[in-house]
Amino acid sequence: MKIALFSSQNYEKPFFNQFALQNPELEITYFEEKLNHQTVAMASGFDSICAFVNDCLDANVITTLAEMNIRCIALRCAGFNNVDLPTAKAHGITVVRVPAYSPEAVAEHCVALMLTLSRKTHKAYNRVREDNFDLNGLLGFNLFKKTIGVIGCGKIGQALVNILNGFGANVLVCDPNVGEGNYTQVNLDMLLSQSDVISLHCPLTEQTHHLIDEAAFAKMKDGVMLINTSRGALVDSKACIGALKSRKLGYLGLDVYEQESELFFQNHSGEILQDDVFSRLVSFPNVLVTGHQGFFTQEALSEIARVTVDNLLAWKNNQAIKNQVI
Ligand code: NAI
């Protein structure tokens, strides 16, 4: 089976090669190009394609794929919002995905952001390299006995709760769809008003768009820490700037950003960034931004490759596919 893998990055090839070697019937060709109207012709001669979050799988691209006799789209990510499912269905194309590759990877990154912001290890690293051992400006706070609010307690939120309990934190959870657990369930207003640290782990939907806005900041404690490793648009970035300037927001850790598709996963270091909101955000000393790397561990990449290869083999062999979208 010949697979055209689009948007390929060097860091994921060893993981896919490892599983492809164990399954010689799979032949993977890596294309660095994103899949879109211009590049879809590259899929000619392949049996299936493997796509990622920013690949375009709209009705036109899928129709062209169908004309090339491609019958399986293997997404190597959880989300499928970039796929025109009705068109794929109409052409009898199977779509598979990787629903959960490592909730712990994201939860641990979230804790890394919390501890870096609190203990200022990023600043200490630079100081010590210049033989500056002054502790002024590095004063942190304990997570022990702090109240930490987790909004959305699915796979990642629960993994985070488990870690935070180990810190001896008082963990509050707001999630309409979970029962009792190793946390205290509260409503959103109570979570916003009582938490020293707030971490977002709900999906982006119409209801959760700008869940954290000016009104939400007004309900929070002064000097609160906010962490977003979920989706950028859960937070109103401009409201964050206001809250940082007024010192309502004491610490901000972001792994996702509203307009990230223009910025993340690429090197823009030689360019002039046009996004003034982003530039203002990263200029604050108490803001830490990482470029959507919460998922980026060896374990998660290995799991993504393993499940994608399993999905493709199950499809090829006409077996039941656990992770079939349609
Ligand atoms: P999940 O589906 O297991 O859990 C989401 C939870 O949010 C569910 O329990 C749901 O009931 C809850 N929820 C929905 N609406 C809510 C609301 N209005 N208020 C409170 N809770 C609400 O999803 P999972 O796997 O835990 O992922 C969470 C999010 O993390 C994803 O939606 C994705 O955006 C993000 N993510 C980020 C990654 C990164 O690299 N930074 C990697 C993977 C996922």
Short mmCIF file of C-alpha atoms and ligand atoms in Angstrom, two decimals:
data_model
loop_
_atom_site.label_atom_id
_atom_site.label_comp_id
_atom_site.label_asym_id
_atom_site.label_seq_id
_atom_site.Cartn_x
_atom_site.Cartn_y
_atom_site.Cartn_z
CA MET A 1 0.00 0.00 0.00
CA LYS A 2 1.48 3.33 -1.06
CA ILE A 3 0.87 6.23 1.30
CA ALA A 4 1.52 9.92 0.58
CA LEU A 5 2.24 11.64 3.91
CA PHE A 6 1.73 15.43 3.67
CA SER A 7 3.06 18.25 5.91
CA SER A 8 5.85 15.93 6.96
CA GLN A 9 8.40 17.16 9.50
CA ASN A 10 11.81 15.55 10.01
CA TYR A 11 11.05 14.83 13.67
CA GLU A 12 8.16 12.48 12.90
CA LYS A 13 9.84 10.42 10.16
CA PRO A 14 11.83 8.09 12.48
CA PHE A 15 8.62 7.16 14.30
CA PHE A 16 6.73 6.36 11.09
CA ASN A 17 9.75 4.59 9.58
CA GLN A 18 10.02 2.33 12.63
CA PHE A 19 6.46 1.06 12.19
CA ALA A 20 6.67 0.99 8.40
CA LEU A 21 9.79 -1.22 8.64
CA GLN A 22 7.82 -3.72 10.73
CA ASN A 23 5.10 -3.72 8.05
CA PRO A 24 6.87 -3.99 4.67
CA GLU A 25 3.54 -3.88 2.83
CA LEU A 26 3.40 -0.15 3.72
CA GLU A 27 5.40 2.23 1.56
CA ILE A 28 5.40 5.80 2.91
CA THR A 29 6.49 8.77 0.81
CA TYR A 30 7.02 11.99 2.77
CA PHE A 31 6.01 15.35 1.33
CA GLU A 32 6.94 18.49 3.25
CA GLU A 33 4.20 20.36 1.39
CA LYS A 34 0.84 20.95 3.01
CA LEU A 35 -2.00 19.22 1.21
CA ASN A 36 -4.09 21.79 -0.65
CA HIS A 37 -5.45 22.63 -4.12
CA GLN A 38 -1.94 23.25 -5.47
CA THR A 39 -0.32 20.11 -4.08
CA VAL A 40 -3.09 17.52 -4.34
CA ALA A 41 -1.68 16.31 -7.70
CA MET A 42 1.27 14.86 -5.74
CA ALA A 43 -1.10 12.21 -4.37
CA SER A 44 -1.48 10.64 -7.82
CA GLY A 45 -0.42 6.98 -7.86
CA PHE A 46 -0.88 6.48 -4.11
CA ASP A 47 -3.49 4.32 -2.38
CA SER A 48 -4.08 6.57 0.59
CA ILE A 49 -2.93 9.85 2.05
CA CYS A 50 -1.86 10.78 5.58
CA ALA A 51 -2.71 14.34 6.68
CA PHE A 52 -2.19 16.65 9.67
CA VAL A 53 -4.09 19.52 11.34
CA ASN A 54 -3.35 22.28 8.80
CA ASP A 55 -3.81 20.20 5.63
CA CYS A 56 -6.77 21.27 3.47
CA LEU A 57 -9.27 18.50 2.86
CA ASP A 58 -12.17 20.51 1.50
CA ALA A 59 -14.70 19.27 -1.06
CA ASN A 60 -12.46 20.10 -4.07
CA VAL A 61 -9.36 18.39 -2.68
CA ILE A 62 -11.34 15.32 -1.64
CA THR A 63 -13.06 15.09 -5.04
CA THR A 64 -9.64 15.22 -6.74
CA LEU A 65 -8.36 12.52 -4.38
CA ALA A 66 -11.40 10.38 -5.23
CA GLU A 67 -10.70 10.83 -8.96
CA MET A 68 -7.17 9.53 -8.27
CA ASN A 69 -8.73 6.46 -6.69
CA ILE A 70 -7.66 7.30 -3.15
CA ARG A 71 -10.03 5.57 -0.78
CA CYS A 72 -8.53 6.28 2.66
CA ILE A 73 -7.57 9.50 4.43
CA ALA A 74 -5.52 8.77 7.55
CA LEU A 75 -5.38 11.77 9.86
CA ARG A 76 -2.41 11.66 12.22
CA CYS A 77 -4.18 13.91 14.74
CA ALA A 78 -7.33 13.84 16.85
CA GLY A 79 -9.30 16.69 15.25
CA PHE A 80 -11.07 16.33 11.89
CA ASN A 81 -12.55 19.84 11.54
CA ASN A 82 -10.39 20.34 8.38
CA VAL A 83 -12.08 17.44 6.54
CA ASP A 84 -15.26 17.82 4.46
CA LEU A 85 -16.82 14.63 5.77
CA PRO A 86 -20.01 14.66 3.62
CA THR A 87 -17.88 14.83 0.44
CA ALA A 88 -15.59 12.04 1.66
CA LYS A 89 -18.64 9.94 2.48
CA ALA A 90 -20.23 10.62 -0.91
CA HIS A 91 -17.06 9.30 -2.58
CA GLY A 92 -16.85 6.26 -0.33
CA ILE A 93 -13.57 7.46 1.23
CA THR A 94 -12.76 6.14 4.71
CA VAL A 95 -11.42 8.72 7.19
CA VAL A 96 -9.46 7.52 10.21
CA ARG A 97 -7.77 9.47 13.02
CA VAL A 98 -5.76 9.19 16.26
CA PRO A 99 -8.25 10.17 18.99
CA ALA A 100 -5.86 10.19 21.97
CA TYR A 101 -2.11 9.85 21.74
CA SER A 102 -0.89 11.05 25.12
CA PRO A 103 -3.02 13.16 27.47
CA GLU A 104 -0.12 13.04 29.93
CA ALA A 105 2.14 14.81 27.42
CA VAL A 106 -0.13 17.87 27.41
CA ALA A 107 -0.82 17.73 31.15
CA GLU A 108 2.92 17.59 31.93
CA HIS A 109 3.60 20.52 29.60
CA CYS A 110 0.92 22.44 31.42
CA VAL A 111 2.72 21.83 34.72
CA ALA A 112 6.00 22.86 33.07
CA LEU A 113 4.39 26.22 32.19
CA MET A 114 3.02 26.63 35.74
CA LEU A 115 6.36 25.90 37.39
CA THR A 116 8.41 27.95 34.95
CA LEU A 117 6.17 30.97 35.50
CA SER A 118 6.07 30.52 39.26
CA ARG A 119 9.74 29.67 39.88
CA LYS A 120 11.13 31.70 36.94
CA THR A 121 13.58 29.00 35.91
CA HIS A 122 13.78 30.49 32.40
CA LYS A 123 15.13 33.72 33.89
CA ALA A 124 17.43 31.86 36.31
CA TYR A 125 18.93 29.87 33.41
CA ASN A 126 19.96 33.06 31.62
CA ARG A 127 21.25 34.76 34.78
CA VAL A 128 23.46 31.86 35.85
CA ARG A 129 24.99 31.63 32.37
CA GLU A 130 26.21 35.19 32.94
CA ASP A 131 27.48 34.38 36.45
CA ASN A 132 24.62 36.42 37.91
CA PHE A 133 23.47 34.64 41.06
CA ASP A 134 21.26 37.47 42.32
CA LEU A 135 17.90 36.12 43.52
CA ASN A 136 16.07 39.45 43.32
CA GLY A 137 13.12 39.12 40.97
CA LEU A 138 13.03 35.32 41.13
CA LEU A 139 10.68 34.98 44.11
CA GLY A 140 8.15 32.20 43.41
CA PHE A 141 5.25 30.54 45.19
CA ASN A 142 4.37 26.98 46.22
CA LEU A 143 1.74 24.98 44.36
CA PHE A 144 1.26 23.09 47.65
CA LYS A 145 -2.10 24.14 49.16
CA LYS A 146 -2.86 26.51 46.30
CA THR A 147 -6.33 26.33 44.75
CA ILE A 148 -6.02 25.26 41.12
CA GLY A 149 -9.07 25.39 38.85
CA VAL A 150 -9.29 22.99 35.92
CA ILE A 151 -11.89 23.87 33.27
CA GLY A 152 -12.68 20.72 31.28
CA CYS A 153 -11.82 17.42 32.93
CA GLY A 154 -11.66 14.95 30.05
CA LYS A 155 -8.54 12.96 29.23
CA ILE A 156 -6.03 15.82 29.59
CA GLY A 157 -7.80 17.62 32.44
CA GLN A 158 -7.96 14.40 34.45
CA ALA A 159 -4.26 13.67 33.80
CA LEU A 160 -3.50 17.17 35.11
CA VAL A 161 -5.71 16.70 38.19
CA ASN A 162 -3.78 13.52 39.04
CA ILE A 163 -0.46 15.40 38.89
CA LEU A 164 -1.76 18.38 40.89
CA ASN A 165 -3.01 16.12 43.66
CA GLY A 166 0.60 14.96 43.99
CA PHE A 167 1.61 18.58 44.62
CA GLY A 168 -0.90 18.78 47.49
CA ALA A 169 -2.97 21.40 45.67
CA ASN A 170 -6.66 21.98 46.29
CA VAL A 171 -8.09 21.05 42.88
CA LEU A 172 -11.38 22.51 41.63
CA VAL A 173 -13.00 21.18 38.46
CA CYS A 174 -15.68 22.73 36.26
CA ASP A 175 -17.00 20.30 33.63
CA PRO A 176 -20.71 19.62 33.03
CA ASN A 177 -20.00 16.07 31.87
CA VAL A 178 -18.00 14.50 34.69
CA GLY A 179 -19.02 12.88 37.96
CA GLU A 180 -17.30 12.82 41.32
CA GLY A 181 -13.56 12.28 41.36
CA ASN A 182 -10.29 13.30 42.99
CA TYR A 183 -11.31 16.97 42.88
CA THR A 184 -14.02 19.36 44.09
CA GLN A 185 -16.71 20.09 41.49
CA VAL A 186 -17.73 23.73 41.23
CA ASN A 187 -19.49 25.97 38.74
CA LEU A 188 -17.53 28.31 36.48
CA ASP A 189 -18.06 31.45 38.56
CA MET A 190 -16.87 29.73 41.72
CA LEU A 191 -13.82 28.33 39.92
CA LEU A 192 -12.93 31.76 38.51
CA SER A 193 -13.32 33.52 41.86
CA GLN A 194 -11.54 30.96 44.07
CA SER A 195 -8.59 29.77 41.99
CA ASP A 196 -4.98 30.91 42.32
CA VAL A 197 -4.18 29.12 39.07
CA ILE A 198 -6.66 28.40 36.26
CA SER A 199 -5.97 25.87 33.50
CA LEU A 200 -8.10 25.36 30.39
CA HIS A 201 -8.79 21.85 29.02
CA CYS A 202 -12.18 22.08 27.34
CA PRO A 203 -12.58 21.96 23.55
CA LEU A 204 -13.18 25.05 21.43
CA THR A 205 -16.87 25.29 20.56
CA GLU A 206 -19.33 28.14 19.99
CA GLN A 207 -20.06 28.05 23.73
CA THR A 208 -16.42 28.13 24.83
CA HIS A 209 -15.18 30.77 22.33
CA HIS A 210 -13.65 33.57 24.47
CA LEU A 211 -14.70 31.76 27.64
CA ILE A 212 -12.01 33.83 29.28
CA ASP A 213 -12.83 37.44 28.44
CA GLU A 214 -12.87 40.77 30.27
CA ALA A 215 -15.93 39.73 32.35
CA ALA A 216 -14.24 36.46 33.36
CA PHE A 217 -11.05 38.29 34.39
CA ALA A 218 -13.19 40.61 36.56
CA LYS A 219 -14.32 37.59 38.60
CA MET A 220 -10.78 36.29 39.20
CA LYS A 221 -8.42 36.86 42.13
CA ASP A 222 -5.82 39.60 41.69
CA GLY A 223 -2.53 38.17 40.46
CA VAL A 224 -4.10 34.92 39.17
CA MET A 225 -2.14 32.57 36.91
CA LEU A 226 -3.86 31.49 33.66
CA ILE A 227 -2.62 28.54 31.58
CA ASN A 228 -4.04 27.68 28.15
CA THR A 229 -2.80 24.51 26.45
CA SER A 230 -6.16 23.77 24.83
CA ARG A 231 -7.17 26.07 21.95
CA GLY A 232 -6.21 29.71 21.47
CA ALA A 233 -9.68 31.14 20.95
CA LEU A 234 -10.84 30.00 24.40
CA VAL A 235 -9.12 33.18 25.57
CA ASP A 236 -9.69 36.73 24.34
CA SER A 237 -6.06 37.76 23.73
CA LYS A 238 -6.82 41.50 23.85
CA ALA A 239 -8.58 41.06 27.21
CA CYS A 240 -5.40 39.31 28.42
CA ILE A 241 -3.33 42.38 27.57
CA GLY A 242 -5.72 44.55 29.60
CA ALA A 243 -5.65 42.12 32.53
CA LEU A 244 -1.84 41.95 32.44
CA LYS A 245 -1.55 45.74 32.39
CA SER A 246 -3.93 46.11 35.36
CA ARG A 247 -2.04 43.28 37.17
CA LYS A 248 -5.25 41.26 37.55
CA LEU A 249 -3.42 38.60 35.59
CA GLY A 250 -0.17 37.86 37.42
CA TYR A 251 1.09 35.10 35.14
CA LEU A 252 0.07 33.87 31.71
CA GLY A 253 1.22 30.60 30.13
CA LEU A 254 0.11 29.85 26.58
CA ASP A 255 0.83 26.87 24.35
CA VAL A 256 -1.91 27.93 21.95
CA TYR A 257 -2.88 31.28 20.49
CA GLU A 258 -5.94 32.56 18.63
CA GLN A 259 -4.03 33.40 15.42
CA GLU A 260 -1.45 30.64 15.75
CA SER A 261 -1.94 29.14 12.27
CA GLU A 262 -0.05 32.13 10.82
CA LEU A 263 2.85 31.67 13.23
CA PHE A 264 3.33 28.28 14.82
CA PHE A 265 5.23 25.23 13.51
CA GLN A 266 7.47 27.48 11.37
CA ASN A 267 10.61 29.57 11.78
CA HIS A 268 9.76 33.27 11.36
CA SER A 269 12.90 34.53 13.10
CA GLY A 270 14.12 36.54 10.08
CA GLU A 271 10.78 38.23 9.48
CA ILE A 272 8.90 41.22 10.86
CA LEU A 273 5.89 39.83 12.72
CA GLN A 274 2.67 41.61 11.75
CA ASP A 275 0.62 40.39 14.73
CA ASP A 276 0.79 43.27 17.24
CA VAL A 277 -1.34 41.48 19.83
CA PHE A 278 1.07 38.53 19.89
CA SER A 279 4.10 40.84 20.02
CA ARG A 280 2.60 42.76 22.95
CA LEU A 281 1.76 39.54 24.80
CA VAL A 282 5.29 38.13 24.60
CA SER A 283 6.73 41.48 25.71
CA PHE A 284 5.39 41.06 29.28
CA PRO A 285 7.90 39.61 31.75
CA ASN A 286 5.23 37.37 33.31
CA VAL A 287 4.07 35.78 30.06
CA LEU A 288 5.45 32.52 28.69
CA VAL A 289 4.44 31.27 25.24
CA THR A 290 5.35 27.94 23.67
CA GLY A 291 4.39 27.13 20.07
CA HIS A 292 1.79 24.36 20.42
CA GLN A 293 4.24 21.78 21.71
CA GLY A 294 2.10 20.28 24.48
CA PHE A 295 1.72 17.06 22.49
CA PHE A 296 5.37 16.99 21.44
CA THR A 297 6.95 14.08 23.32
CA GLN A 298 8.63 10.92 22.05
CA GLU A 299 5.81 8.87 23.53
CA ALA A 300 3.09 10.88 21.82
CA LEU A 301 4.84 10.89 18.41
CA SER A 302 5.41 7.15 18.69
CA GLU A 303 1.75 6.59 19.57
CA ILE A 304 0.59 8.80 16.69
CA ALA A 305 2.69 6.73 14.26
CA ARG A 306 1.64 3.39 15.76
CA VAL A 307 -2.09 4.15 15.69
CA THR A 308 -1.93 5.68 12.20
CA VAL A 309 -0.15 2.59 10.84
CA ASP A 310 -2.65 0.31 12.65
CA ASN A 311 -5.54 2.30 11.17
CA LEU A 312 -4.09 1.99 7.66
CA LEU A 313 -3.44 -1.75 8.01
CA ALA A 314 -6.95 -2.37 9.36
CA TRP A 315 -8.39 -0.44 6.41
CA LYS A 316 -6.21 -2.31 3.88
CA ASN A 317 -7.15 -5.70 5.36
CA ASN A 318 -10.87 -4.84 5.56
CA GLN A 319 -10.84 -5.22 9.35
CA ALA A 320 -12.93 -3.21 11.80
CA ILE A 321 -11.26 0.17 12.37
CA LYS A 322 -11.58 1.45 15.94
CA ASN A 323 -10.68 5.00 15.00
CA GLN A 324 -12.85 5.45 11.94
CA VAL A 325 -14.48 8.88 11.60
CA ILE A 326 -16.57 7.77 8.59
P1 NAI B 1 -11.69 15.43 26.05
O1 NAI B 1 -12.76 15.41 25.02
O2 NAI B 1 -11.23 14.13 26.64
O3 NAI B 1 -12.13 16.38 27.27
C1 NAI B 1 -12.72 17.64 27.10
C2 NAI B 1 -13.61 17.90 28.31
O4 NAI B 1 -14.08 19.25 28.26
C3 NAI B 1 -14.84 16.99 28.36
O5 NAI B 1 -14.88 16.29 29.59
C4 NAI B 1 -16.02 17.96 28.23
O6 NAI B 1 -17.12 17.57 29.01
C5 NAI B 1 -15.41 19.24 28.78
N1 NAI B 1 -16.13 20.45 28.38
C6 NAI B 1 -16.76 20.69 27.21
N2 NAI B 1 -17.30 21.93 27.24
C7 NAI B 1 -17.02 22.45 28.46
C8 NAI B 1 -17.31 23.70 29.08
N3 NAI B 1 -18.02 24.64 28.45
N4 NAI B 1 -16.87 23.89 30.33
C9 NAI B 1 -16.16 22.94 30.98
N5 NAI B 1 -15.85 21.75 30.44
C10 NAI B 1 -16.27 21.51 29.18
O7 NAI B 1 -10.48 16.20 25.36
P2 NAI B 1 -8.93 16.12 25.76
O8 NAI B 1 -8.28 15.01 25.02
O9 NAI B 1 -8.78 16.19 27.23
O10 NAI B 1 -8.38 17.48 25.11
C11 NAI B 1 -8.79 18.74 25.60
C12 NAI B 1 -8.33 19.81 24.63
O11 NAI B 1 -6.90 19.87 24.62
C13 NAI B 1 -8.70 19.54 23.17
O12 NAI B 1 -9.98 20.05 22.88
C14 NAI B 1 -7.63 20.24 22.41
O13 NAI B 1 -8.15 21.52 22.09
C15 NAI B 1 -6.47 20.38 23.39
N6 NAI B 1 -5.25 19.69 22.96
C16 NAI B 1 -4.07 20.41 22.96
C17 NAI B 1 -2.89 19.81 22.58
C18 NAI B 1 -1.58 20.56 22.60
O14 NAI B 1 -0.59 20.09 22.03
N7 NAI B 1 -1.49 21.72 23.25
C19 NAI B 1 -2.85 18.41 22.15
C20 NAI B 1 -4.12 17.73 22.25
C21 NAI B 1 -5.27 18.38 22.62
#
